[in-house]
């Protein structure tokens, strides 16, 4: 039973967390409200119908029916449709903001919720409801709207002058009432968006083609009224309230807005087509919205990552209606993301480990995992749940792997995180975040190619058709190399299409496509589509299956230059791998231009690397690793007293590791006539390697040893990545 207070206002709180309900009850009771509590959505529905509260506070994430379902049922019930609903949720992103509006929420408050924000939001909604109820109780609308009635007559005459209708259509258009202006679109055969544009031009109102959900002011206008009359409130560029509507000639609508909000002639009104406003009231598909928005994640998350953690801690002084751990977890996850980005990490590993042991967080920097945080085990579930929430994953699922993504803004740069959640023993979960900072293509002369490899690569890029493959394990820089190639040949007269997963590097002039295997849009499907789109050059992110490989080769044989990647250990092994996939010898030999195998090895820090004179034994080991038979032929330095190598030292620039950044080592087989003949006759790995070496190829090992002698890296790092 609700506690009785002087205000006479009853607020229903629906949340499955008992502690939050208790705290809500105390805050609202102290503020003079009567409070009714419900521990789940179904009980909340029953209480809403029975008690008829003045306002409802509703949690989104609940077992059984979630907040969206409950809100929809409340809106569809005549007895409860007028009750404003405020969501209390941690799902404060663009998708859920739009979904909240679609199901009829009056407003939403992001968790962790502050007492002052909660009470202010409640006060605003209660005032709106009172004004609305008074408006409903009146018998009719008698005051004039913002636009004189004669304006509509002048608009109809301007429309007649514009389209020159037949006498019959002219008569029907003249008789059209203000509220029915869009009903004549079919009659005069123009789209609704065109009619909206004419109205906007006639009245000098801004025209909005796409309404951004993050700018909507939920609950300012009662949802049912907004839906029926196609009008929504928004915040303009000056952070002031404005309105979007489709028909400013509707005097009934304009009078209602005037009485509700005291609108004046200077109030900003924006025009949008009815269908564009209707779209706001449809529940969005999360994946489609994310893809359409470039996966631009939530503003609140972006703000939190743009401020110092001390600021977050300062905010926590105010009373919080969620568990204290919630704010601590949010701040900690924010700090981890920022620290990883500042550390130039490519991946973040959240390792659950053994029961009773700390929750370890490791950053992979320059290809090496290093410990970053050891977090008390009690915070493990909170951190995992936080990452799942911002990645739009199921927080209740602990038995199956899940994949997701989110985007944040760090130092004014949008950074995408790919999320992989994997269940482990003891009912634990491990999480790996791949950091995908948007970057620009690297010029091919900056790839670290040796002079021989550089010239071979340029020759491949100069060919009008054929296949160029870049191979190596995950994280070896294959995408960077291919985008460098595309940047080299990117000219206005060349049509270039790319299919990638994900799109990590953006280039002007390229038509880049994000594949999505979950909806059946695979690399092979994208490639088929490209072949019908008049391409000159195609880049396929990865040849994952036989079908993609076959289509790739067919594309090259029909006059296209095609780039792709493959996970193989060496350039020569790639040939046998392709043939083992079922590709005929002669087809592959005719299509291939070259194969680039590469690895990324840690680069010695230029600020602190130390020169030294190697012992003879160390020199001999390097020569043996290179292949002594080729060392002299390839012009490697001989041993002398002046021979200088470099080793790591450590300084503040490299976090005392002695290494900063990475350099690629390459192995390039250029498809000469000799190599093509060998592929057709005897695609044996050793045979092909011998022939390629005879033509000047350097293996990965060889290229690595050359970079050791050049002082770029050391033997330890080269031997770590090269077989």
XYZ file of C-alpha atoms in Angstrom:
723
model
C 0.000 0.000 0.000
C 1.278 3.463 -0.807
C 2.203 5.797 1.936
C -0.209 8.762 2.077
C 1.260 12.243 1.710
C -0.124 15.744 1.407
C 0.451 16.046 -2.349
C -2.095 13.388 -3.208
C 0.121 12.317 -6.142
C 0.797 8.589 -6.490
C 3.943 7.288 -8.224
C 4.323 3.628 -9.184
C 7.895 2.252 -9.162
C 8.568 -0.957 -11.134
C 12.002 -2.567 -10.718
C 13.267 -6.080 -10.004
C 16.019 -4.733 -7.708
C 14.686 -4.547 -4.119
C 17.420 -2.124 -2.982
C 16.589 0.335 -5.735
C 12.869 0.120 -4.945
C 13.572 0.811 -1.268
C 15.726 3.809 -2.061
C 13.188 5.157 -4.570
C 10.441 4.864 -1.989
C 12.455 6.871 0.557
C 13.387 9.645 -1.878
C 9.862 10.036 -3.259
C 8.165 9.810 0.145
C 10.475 12.493 1.540
C 9.503 14.648 -1.452
C 5.817 14.394 -0.539
C 4.627 11.739 -2.999
C 2.670 8.577 -2.342
C 4.554 5.519 -3.577
C 3.473 2.115 -4.823
C 6.073 -0.578 -5.509
C 6.109 -3.512 -7.937
C 8.938 -6.067 -8.180
C 8.320 -7.064 -11.837
C 6.554 -5.888 -14.968
C 3.402 -7.985 -14.691
C 2.777 -6.905 -11.115
C 3.405 -3.346 -12.239
C 0.694 -3.639 -14.916
C -1.801 -4.873 -12.357
C -0.907 -2.044 -9.971
C -1.193 0.545 -12.754
C -4.686 -0.605 -13.722
C -5.850 -0.897 -10.112
C -4.245 2.177 -8.518
C -4.252 4.544 -11.532
C -1.026 6.307 -10.485
C -0.125 9.790 -11.648
C 3.294 8.677 -12.939
C 5.265 5.448 -13.404
C 9.017 4.861 -12.937
C 9.936 1.763 -14.937
C 13.171 -0.235 -15.148
C 14.077 -1.474 -18.665
C 16.130 -4.609 -18.013
C 13.971 -7.036 -16.037
C 13.409 -10.798 -16.172
C 10.348 -11.872 -18.150
C 8.673 -8.865 -19.750
C 11.148 -5.989 -20.052
C 10.356 -2.315 -19.667
C 9.667 -1.800 -23.377
C 6.982 -4.519 -23.380
C 5.386 -3.158 -20.210
C 5.337 0.393 -21.559
C 3.728 -0.776 -24.802
C 0.989 -2.568 -22.875
C 0.389 0.509 -20.735
C 0.060 2.674 -23.848
C -2.315 0.239 -25.532
C -4.629 0.089 -22.506
C -7.224 2.877 -22.499
C -7.181 2.996 -18.685
C -3.426 3.635 -18.462
C -2.458 5.225 -21.794
C -2.473 8.742 -20.351
C -0.079 7.914 -17.465
C 3.448 9.240 -18.156
C 6.190 6.586 -17.964
C 9.797 7.461 -17.137
C 12.399 4.793 -17.856
C 15.236 4.184 -15.403
C 17.909 2.499 -17.479
C 21.601 2.011 -18.182
C 20.788 1.545 -21.899
C 21.354 5.183 -22.792
C 22.249 4.925 -26.477
C 20.743 6.067 -29.764
C 18.964 2.779 -30.399
C 17.297 2.583 -27.012
C 16.503 6.306 -27.062
C 14.563 5.804 -30.282
C 12.945 2.637 -28.935
C 11.845 4.477 -25.784
C 10.080 7.060 -27.893
C 8.503 4.411 -30.085
C 6.888 2.544 -27.196
C 5.493 5.738 -25.674
C 7.886 6.653 -22.854
C 7.493 10.152 -21.479
C 11.175 10.389 -20.572
C 14.133 8.311 -19.472
C 16.834 8.728 -16.869
C 20.216 7.088 -17.250
C 21.610 5.001 -14.428
C 23.244 5.772 -12.072
C 20.412 8.212 -11.317
C 20.868 11.368 -9.254
C 18.207 12.438 -6.772
C 17.959 15.982 -8.138
C 17.581 14.779 -11.746
C 14.922 12.268 -10.725
C 12.796 14.811 -8.856
C 13.143 17.456 -11.584
C 12.052 14.997 -14.299
C 9.086 13.888 -12.225
C 8.081 17.497 -11.625
C 8.230 18.330 -15.340
C 6.069 15.365 -16.292
C 3.466 16.084 -13.647
C 3.170 19.700 -14.847
C 2.759 18.534 -18.451
C 0.096 16.048 -17.423
C -1.865 18.672 -15.501
C -1.813 21.051 -18.470
C -2.817 18.269 -20.809
C -5.667 17.115 -18.575
C -7.056 20.649 -18.401
C -6.854 20.866 -22.177
C -8.721 17.574 -22.586
C -11.465 18.701 -20.209
C -12.324 21.685 -22.388
C -15.132 21.344 -24.906
C -13.189 22.620 -27.858
C -10.481 24.827 -29.213
C -11.632 28.370 -29.706
C -8.524 30.518 -29.838
C -6.741 31.246 -33.045
C -3.599 29.360 -33.951
C -0.239 30.841 -34.778
C -1.060 30.977 -38.459
C -4.050 33.018 -39.678
C -6.618 30.850 -41.522
C -6.135 32.902 -44.682
C -2.582 31.597 -44.939
C -3.855 28.176 -45.955
C -5.990 29.627 -48.745
C -2.974 31.464 -50.125
C -0.920 28.265 -49.984
C -3.554 26.349 -51.948
C -3.593 29.088 -54.585
C 0.212 28.980 -54.869
C -0.043 25.201 -55.243
C -2.589 25.587 -58.051
C -0.324 28.090 -59.796
C 2.586 25.661 -59.479
C 1.013 22.427 -60.777
C -1.690 23.773 -63.143
C -4.277 21.079 -62.309
C -7.298 20.124 -64.326
C -10.589 21.911 -63.461
C -11.818 18.841 -61.528
C -8.651 18.522 -59.452
C -8.554 22.302 -58.968
C -12.062 22.201 -57.500
C -11.192 19.356 -55.112
C -7.955 21.048 -54.071
C -9.786 24.311 -53.356
C -12.244 22.465 -51.103
C -9.507 20.694 -49.101
C -9.549 21.379 -45.343
C -6.319 22.381 -43.539
C -6.074 19.079 -41.645
C -6.302 17.111 -44.931
C -3.517 18.748 -46.902
C -1.516 15.514 -47.256
C -4.566 13.559 -48.390
C -4.392 15.314 -51.774
C -0.848 14.052 -52.476
C -2.174 11.010 -54.282
C -4.695 13.159 -56.122
C -2.041 15.458 -57.590
C 0.499 12.586 -57.805
C 3.305 14.001 -55.644
C 5.065 12.310 -52.690
C 4.406 13.480 -49.154
C 8.016 14.622 -48.855
C 7.518 16.935 -51.845
C 4.401 18.401 -50.250
C 6.325 18.966 -47.008
C 9.068 20.738 -48.971
C 6.488 23.052 -50.639
C 4.907 23.892 -47.278
C 8.301 24.578 -45.724
C 9.299 26.853 -48.608
C 5.969 28.710 -48.513
C 6.153 29.347 -44.741
C 9.968 29.718 -44.584
C 10.158 26.863 -42.063
C 13.246 24.627 -41.821
C 12.697 21.250 -43.490
C 14.038 18.162 -41.696
C 14.443 15.044 -43.803
C 15.747 12.817 -41.000
C 14.825 13.331 -37.366
C 17.707 12.508 -35.044
C 16.470 10.512 -32.016
C 19.110 11.992 -29.696
C 17.593 15.472 -30.172
C 14.072 14.450 -29.226
C 12.559 15.676 -25.987
C 10.618 12.707 -24.714
C 7.406 13.321 -22.834
C 7.078 17.022 -23.565
C 4.076 16.121 -25.716
C 1.887 13.198 -24.584
C 2.831 10.251 -26.762
C -0.651 9.390 -28.035
C -1.296 13.003 -29.027
C 2.135 13.218 -30.704
C 1.561 10.035 -32.669
C -1.944 10.965 -33.830
C -1.056 14.525 -34.789
C 2.469 13.869 -36.054
C 4.219 16.389 -33.861
C 7.288 15.977 -31.638
C 9.363 18.245 -29.435
C 13.090 18.603 -29.962
C 16.108 20.592 -28.821
C 17.483 22.965 -31.450
C 21.099 24.068 -31.969
C 20.647 26.765 -29.313
C 19.601 24.118 -26.752
C 16.091 25.551 -26.781
C 12.803 23.714 -27.215
C 11.460 23.557 -30.735
C 8.858 21.458 -32.535
C 8.730 19.222 -35.566
C 5.375 18.816 -37.249
C 4.013 17.900 -40.623
C 1.002 20.212 -40.899
C 1.211 23.728 -39.427
C -2.103 24.591 -41.154
C -4.006 22.356 -38.689
C -5.524 24.980 -36.370
C -6.707 22.414 -33.836
C -3.152 21.133 -33.464
C -1.656 24.619 -33.301
C -4.148 25.777 -30.669
C -3.399 22.716 -28.535
C 0.346 23.414 -28.692
C -0.276 27.066 -27.860
C -2.281 26.199 -24.737
C 0.130 23.476 -23.641
C 3.360 25.407 -24.077
C 2.472 29.069 -24.432
C 3.844 29.092 -27.974
C 4.514 32.468 -29.502
C 5.107 33.579 -33.043
C 8.893 33.344 -32.555
C 8.712 29.688 -31.490
C 10.833 27.590 -33.862
C 8.758 25.217 -35.983
C 10.349 22.605 -38.226
C 8.664 20.739 -41.056
C 8.978 17.022 -41.699
C 7.000 14.703 -43.939
C 4.384 12.564 -42.152
C 6.237 9.355 -42.995
C 9.453 10.695 -41.431
C 7.685 11.479 -38.170
C 5.848 8.152 -38.252
C 9.243 6.436 -38.450
C 10.052 7.714 -34.948
C 7.157 5.762 -33.508
C 8.299 2.453 -34.934
C 10.510 0.301 -32.771
C 13.915 0.259 -34.454
C 15.903 -2.820 -35.301
C 19.094 -2.406 -33.288
C 21.429 -3.694 -35.950
C 19.945 -1.582 -38.706
C 20.067 1.575 -36.628
C 23.658 0.951 -35.629
C 24.725 0.324 -39.222
C 22.872 3.352 -40.491
C 24.485 5.604 -37.925
C 27.974 4.276 -38.572
C 27.723 2.520 -35.219
C 27.858 5.896 -33.482
C 27.381 4.970 -29.848
C 25.774 6.879 -27.111
C 26.384 10.490 -26.247
C 26.448 9.839 -22.538
C 29.175 7.267 -22.972
C 31.132 9.639 -25.168
C 30.884 12.390 -22.574
C 32.046 10.153 -19.775
C 35.086 9.126 -21.775
C 35.929 12.713 -22.579
C 36.244 13.800 -18.935
C 38.699 12.917 -16.248
C 37.878 10.173 -13.773
C 38.206 12.732 -10.965
C 35.191 14.497 -12.437
C 33.216 11.272 -12.281
C 34.185 10.827 -8.666
C 33.108 14.362 -7.903
C 29.666 13.634 -9.307
C 29.227 10.655 -7.027
C 28.934 12.924 -3.988
C 25.281 13.405 -4.874
C 22.890 10.697 -3.708
C 22.673 7.807 -6.150
C 19.567 5.624 -6.427
C 21.448 2.639 -7.871
C 23.999 0.431 -6.177
C 27.265 2.186 -5.359
C 29.151 -0.440 -7.302
C 27.373 0.702 -10.496
C 29.077 4.085 -10.641
C 32.400 2.572 -9.650
C 32.150 -0.033 -12.400
C 31.207 2.551 -15.033
C 34.131 4.761 -14.018
C 36.506 1.776 -14.001
C 35.428 0.536 -17.434
C 35.784 4.072 -18.765
C 39.292 4.316 -17.341
C 40.301 0.960 -18.847
C 39.088 1.988 -22.309
C 40.887 5.322 -22.164
C 44.099 3.805 -20.786
C 44.111 1.129 -23.485
C 43.667 3.736 -26.192
C 46.399 5.961 -24.745
C 48.705 2.925 -24.510
C 48.249 2.224 -28.250
C 46.734 -1.156 -27.421
C 45.187 -3.192 -30.223
C 43.223 -5.480 -27.877
C 41.969 -5.568 -24.290
C 41.739 -8.959 -22.552
C 39.446 -9.404 -19.534
C 40.576 -12.721 -18.020
C 38.364 -14.242 -15.325
C 40.981 -16.755 -14.175
C 40.597 -19.083 -11.199
C 37.965 -18.640 -8.449
C 39.168 -16.341 -5.692
C 41.826 -14.766 -7.908
C 41.792 -11.164 -9.197
C 40.030 -10.274 -12.428
C 42.971 -9.540 -14.751
C 42.928 -6.963 -17.520
C 45.708 -7.122 -20.120
C 46.533 -4.801 -23.012
C 48.100 -6.074 -26.225
C 50.591 -3.393 -27.211
C 52.793 -3.847 -30.270
C 51.715 -7.479 -30.444
C 52.627 -8.315 -26.806
C 50.121 -8.831 -23.978
C 50.979 -7.018 -20.765
C 49.181 -6.828 -17.419
C 47.315 -3.562 -16.891
C 44.836 -4.075 -14.030
C 44.218 -6.635 -11.270
C 40.626 -6.040 -10.172
C 38.979 -7.592 -7.078
C 36.862 -10.589 -8.025
C 33.704 -9.016 -6.552
C 33.696 -6.440 -9.371
C 33.980 -9.058 -12.130
C 30.261 -9.527 -12.825
C 29.632 -5.789 -12.815
C 32.371 -5.169 -15.386
C 31.186 -7.996 -17.633
C 27.590 -6.745 -17.439
C 28.655 -3.176 -18.197
C 30.514 -4.240 -21.330
C 27.573 -6.387 -22.436
C 25.123 -3.522 -21.950
C 27.068 -0.992 -24.032
C 27.596 -3.701 -26.681
C 23.855 -4.525 -26.891
C 24.466 -8.103 -25.715
C 22.323 -10.328 -23.512
C 23.509 -9.857 -19.931
C 21.569 -12.929 -18.782
C 23.351 -15.277 -21.217
C 26.440 -16.906 -19.677
C 26.603 -20.242 -21.522
C 27.078 -19.256 -25.171
C 29.591 -16.999 -26.948
C 28.380 -13.527 -27.942
C 29.778 -10.961 -30.340
C 29.029 -7.252 -30.376
C 30.467 -3.796 -30.840
C 30.213 -0.250 -29.560
C 31.741 3.103 -30.376
C 32.947 5.833 -28.052
C 34.630 9.174 -28.436
C 38.080 9.596 -26.885
C 39.871 12.933 -27.304
C 37.457 13.885 -30.081
C 38.197 10.700 -32.017
C 35.594 8.020 -32.618
C 36.954 4.642 -31.592
C 35.156 1.382 -32.329
C 35.474 -1.631 -30.037
C 34.685 -5.135 -31.292
C 33.556 -7.379 -28.430
C 33.889 -11.144 -28.121
C 32.485 -12.817 -24.985
C 33.493 -16.456 -24.462
C 32.205 -18.692 -21.627
C 34.905 -20.550 -19.680
C 35.012 -23.113 -16.876
C 33.566 -22.436 -13.418
C 30.703 -20.429 -14.983
C 33.110 -17.636 -15.917
C 33.319 -15.471 -19.018
C 36.321 -13.974 -20.764
C 36.004 -10.835 -22.863
C 38.305 -9.558 -25.591
C 37.890 -6.062 -27.037
C 39.522 -5.290 -30.383
C 40.233 -1.539 -30.695
C 39.560 -0.164 -34.154
C 40.549 3.482 -34.298
C 39.664 4.988 -37.667
C 42.846 5.700 -39.530
C 44.108 6.975 -42.851
C 45.889 4.856 -45.466
C 49.674 4.639 -45.330
C 51.674 5.541 -48.430
C 53.300 2.454 -49.962
C 56.763 3.984 -49.523
C 56.094 4.028 -45.763
C 55.256 0.304 -45.459
C 58.839 -0.676 -44.726
C 59.304 -2.520 -48.027
C 62.840 -3.283 -49.148
C 63.854 -1.743 -52.501
C 63.344 -5.094 -54.279
C 59.924 -5.639 -52.681
C 58.901 -2.051 -53.300
C 59.547 -2.315 -57.033
C 57.799 -5.695 -57.232
C 54.774 -4.286 -55.415
C 54.587 -1.282 -57.747
C 54.707 -3.558 -60.784
C 51.714 -5.530 -59.469
C 49.747 -2.336 -58.894
C 50.436 -1.211 -62.443
C 48.644 -4.211 -63.968
C 45.062 -3.735 -65.273
C 43.787 -7.114 -64.118
C 44.685 -10.063 -61.956
C 44.761 -11.036 -58.271
C 47.059 -9.677 -55.560
C 46.935 -11.581 -52.266
C 48.209 -10.371 -48.910
C 48.613 -13.225 -46.427
C 49.514 -13.701 -42.803
C 47.908 -14.293 -39.404
C 45.332 -12.012 -37.792
C 46.828 -8.672 -36.814
C 49.766 -8.815 -39.221
C 48.876 -5.596 -41.061
C 47.292 -7.122 -44.169
C 44.466 -4.573 -44.326
C 46.917 -1.689 -43.956
C 48.985 -2.993 -46.868
C 45.994 -3.444 -49.158
C 44.633 0.010 -48.357
C 48.053 1.438 -49.142
C 47.809 -0.296 -52.511
C 44.328 1.126 -53.112
C 45.490 4.586 -52.077
C 48.325 4.349 -54.630
C 45.987 3.597 -57.545
C 42.999 5.628 -56.325
C 42.192 8.049 -59.147
C 38.922 9.613 -60.340
C 38.915 7.504 -63.508
C 39.048 4.215 -61.552
C 36.001 2.725 -59.809
C 37.099 0.911 -56.651
C 34.782 -1.247 -54.504
C 35.738 -2.821 -51.176
C 33.992 -5.372 -48.952
C 35.388 -5.387 -45.424
C 34.655 -6.668 -41.935
C 35.111 -4.267 -40.292
C 35.830 -1.110 -42.292
C 38.925 0.064 -40.414
C 40.396 2.563 -42.879
C 38.300 5.122 -44.752
C 39.361 6.567 -48.082
C 37.697 9.166 -50.243
C 36.944 7.846 -53.707
C 36.399 4.264 -52.529
C 32.974 2.659 -52.326
C 33.364 0.744 -49.075
C 30.891 -1.880 -47.905
C 30.535 -3.470 -44.468
C 29.627 -7.148 -44.768
C 27.298 -8.713 -42.211
C 27.232 -12.498 -42.137
C 24.368 -12.528 -39.615
C 21.974 -11.258 -42.283
C 23.560 -13.322 -45.059
C 25.569 -10.470 -46.542
C 28.865 -12.336 -46.900
C 32.040 -11.566 -48.851
C 30.872 -13.759 -51.713
C 27.488 -12.001 -51.792
C 29.187 -8.599 -51.797
C 31.491 -9.708 -54.610
C 28.549 -10.815 -56.741
C 26.961 -7.415 -56.205
C 30.198 -5.604 -57.121
C 30.398 -7.471 -60.433
C 27.120 -5.829 -61.427
C 28.273 -2.359 -60.349
C 30.822 -1.623 -63.111
C 34.036 -1.885 -61.020
C 37.629 -1.508 -62.157
C 39.228 -2.601 -58.887
C 37.793 -4.792 -56.134
C 39.094 -5.458 -52.650
C 37.685 -8.397 -50.693
C 38.586 -8.304 -47.021
C 39.185 -12.035 -46.733
C 38.809 -15.179 -48.858
C 37.102 -17.241 -46.188
C 35.669 -20.003 -48.343
C 35.889 -21.762 -51.686
C 32.978 -19.789 -53.129
C 34.651 -16.454 -52.450
C 37.945 -17.733 -53.901
C 36.263 -18.899 -57.108
C 34.386 -15.633 -57.629
C 37.565 -13.665 -56.917
C 39.492 -15.515 -59.604
C 36.601 -15.211 -62.055
C 36.527 -11.462 -61.452
C 40.233 -11.163 -62.226
C 39.910 -13.233 -65.379
C 37.136 -10.957 -66.650
C 39.295 -7.842 -66.616
C 39.330 -6.644 -62.992
C 42.169 -5.987 -60.590
C 41.306 -7.798 -57.359
C 42.912 -7.578 -53.914
C 42.214 -9.949 -51.049
C 43.708 -11.546 -47.925
C 44.206 -15.097 -46.712
C 45.416 -16.681 -43.487
C 48.529 -18.648 -44.506
C 52.082 -18.806 -43.171
C 54.029 -17.878 -46.288
C 53.638 -16.717 -49.866
C 54.542 -20.134 -51.293
C 52.134 -21.982 -48.990
C 49.357 -19.740 -50.237
C 49.630 -21.314 -53.686
C 49.078 -24.848 -52.399
C 46.321 -23.619 -50.060
C 44.377 -22.080 -52.960
C 44.773 -25.207 -55.068
C 43.725 -27.407 -52.133
C 40.508 -25.365 -51.978
C 39.580 -26.801 -55.370
C 40.785 -24.009 -57.656
C 42.236 -25.436 -60.921
C 46.008 -24.982 -61.426
C 45.626 -23.211 -64.740
C 42.983 -20.763 -63.475
C 45.065 -19.697 -60.517
C 48.275 -19.460 -62.590
C 46.508 -17.256 -65.125
C 44.978 -14.948 -62.526
C 47.671 -14.417 -59.888
C 49.874 -11.302 -60.065
C 51.677 -11.710 -56.782
C 51.484 -12.819 -53.163
C 52.658 -10.705 -50.231
C 53.259 -12.501 -46.945
C 53.986 -10.321 -43.948
C 54.438 -10.158 -40.189
C 54.686 -7.292 -37.752
C 57.714 -7.207 -35.486
C 58.373 -4.763 -32.673
C 60.454 -1.760 -33.594
C 63.328 -0.628 -31.367
C 62.610 2.685 -29.678
C 64.431 5.379 -31.654
C 64.901 7.473 -28.497
C 66.777 4.941 -26.416
C 68.070 2.025 -28.534
C 71.681 1.216 -27.688
C 74.394 0.511 -30.293
C 76.801 -2.367 -29.710
C 79.351 -4.465 -31.557
C 78.132 -8.095 -31.890
C 80.302 -11.089 -31.160
C 81.286 -13.314 -34.051
C 78.975 -16.079 -32.808
C 75.989 -13.750 -32.856
C 76.831 -12.627 -36.381
C 77.136 -16.232 -37.578
C 73.765 -17.049 -36.037
C 72.175 -14.174 -37.958
C 73.765 -15.299 -41.227
C 72.655 -18.884 -40.640
C 69.127 -17.667 -39.840
C 69.153 -15.659 -43.073
C 70.431 -18.629 -45.125
C 74.195 -18.490 -45.524
C 74.029 -19.622 -49.143
C 72.195 -16.409 -50.089
C 73.790 -13.954 -47.654
C 76.710 -12.990 -49.863
C 74.602 -12.990 -53.025
C 72.150 -10.564 -51.435
C 74.913 -8.249 -50.228
C 74.624 -8.644 -46.459
C 77.370 -6.868 -44.495
C 80.414 -8.924 -43.604
C 81.739 -9.188 -40.076
C 84.131 -6.389 -39.091
C 85.100 -4.212 -36.154
C 82.839 -1.476 -37.503
C 79.723 -3.671 -37.606
C 77.076 -2.141 -35.323
C 73.766 -3.597 -34.165
C 71.232 -2.173 -31.748
C 69.499 -3.495 -28.652
C 66.629 -2.238 -26.463
C 67.349 -0.017 -23.491
C 64.156 1.607 -22.158
C 62.957 5.143 -21.560
C 59.802 7.123 -20.767
C 58.821 7.215 -24.439
C 58.515 3.418 -24.641
C 57.357 2.735 -21.053
C 60.836 1.326 -20.359
C 60.216 -1.586 -22.751
C 62.861 -0.591 -25.288
C 60.331 -0.940 -28.109
C 57.814 1.446 -29.587
C 55.648 0.666 -32.592
C 56.011 -2.122 -35.134
C 57.579 -2.639 -38.549
C 56.454 -5.113 -41.201
C 58.686 -7.808 -42.655
C 57.654 -9.024 -46.083
C 57.944 -11.950 -48.442
C 56.796 -11.272 -52.000
C 56.408 -13.778 -54.804
C 55.833 -11.979 -58.074
C 54.067 -14.120 -60.667
C 56.655 -14.260 -63.422
C 56.285 -16.589 -66.400
C 58.564 -19.071 -64.623
C 56.440 -19.037 -61.471
C 53.217 -19.418 -63.472
C 54.660 -22.446 -65.278
C 55.707 -23.969 -61.954
C 52.187 -23.513 -60.587
C 50.675 -25.261 -63.594
C 53.141 -28.157 -63.497
C 54.344 -28.706 -59.968
C 52.806 -26.587 -57.204
C 55.225 -27.868 -54.560
C 56.109 -25.402 -51.800
C 59.866 -26.051 -51.728
C 60.100 -26.013 -55.517
C 58.295 -22.682 -55.755
C 60.444 -21.168 -52.985
C 63.640 -22.184 -54.797
C 62.437 -20.649 -58.035
C 61.310 -17.441 -56.302
C 64.651 -17.123 -54.479
C 66.442 -17.498 -57.782
C 64.405 -14.546 -59.069
C 65.339 -12.321 -56.128
C 62.715 -13.039 -53.493
C 63.613 -12.621 -49.830
C 61.789 -14.765 -47.271
C 60.262 -13.316 -44.123
C 63.342 -14.366 -42.210
C 65.646 -12.717 -44.722
C 63.749 -9.440 -44.673
C 63.765 -9.509 -40.873
C 67.534 -10.041 -40.713
C 68.061 -7.120 -43.103
C 66.049 -4.907 -40.754
C 68.211 -6.123 -37.856
C 71.346 -4.982 -39.662
C 69.588 -1.684 -40.411
C 69.048 -1.126 -36.678
C 65.246 -1.176 -36.903
C 64.616 -4.267 -34.742
C 66.517 -7.108 -33.083
C 66.889 -10.862 -33.466
C 64.582 -11.673 -30.555
C 61.645 -9.896 -32.169
C 62.243 -11.253 -35.679
C 62.580 -14.836 -34.501
C 59.371 -14.425 -32.506
C 57.233 -13.743 -35.585
C 59.101 -15.562 -38.379
C 59.168 -19.351 -38.629
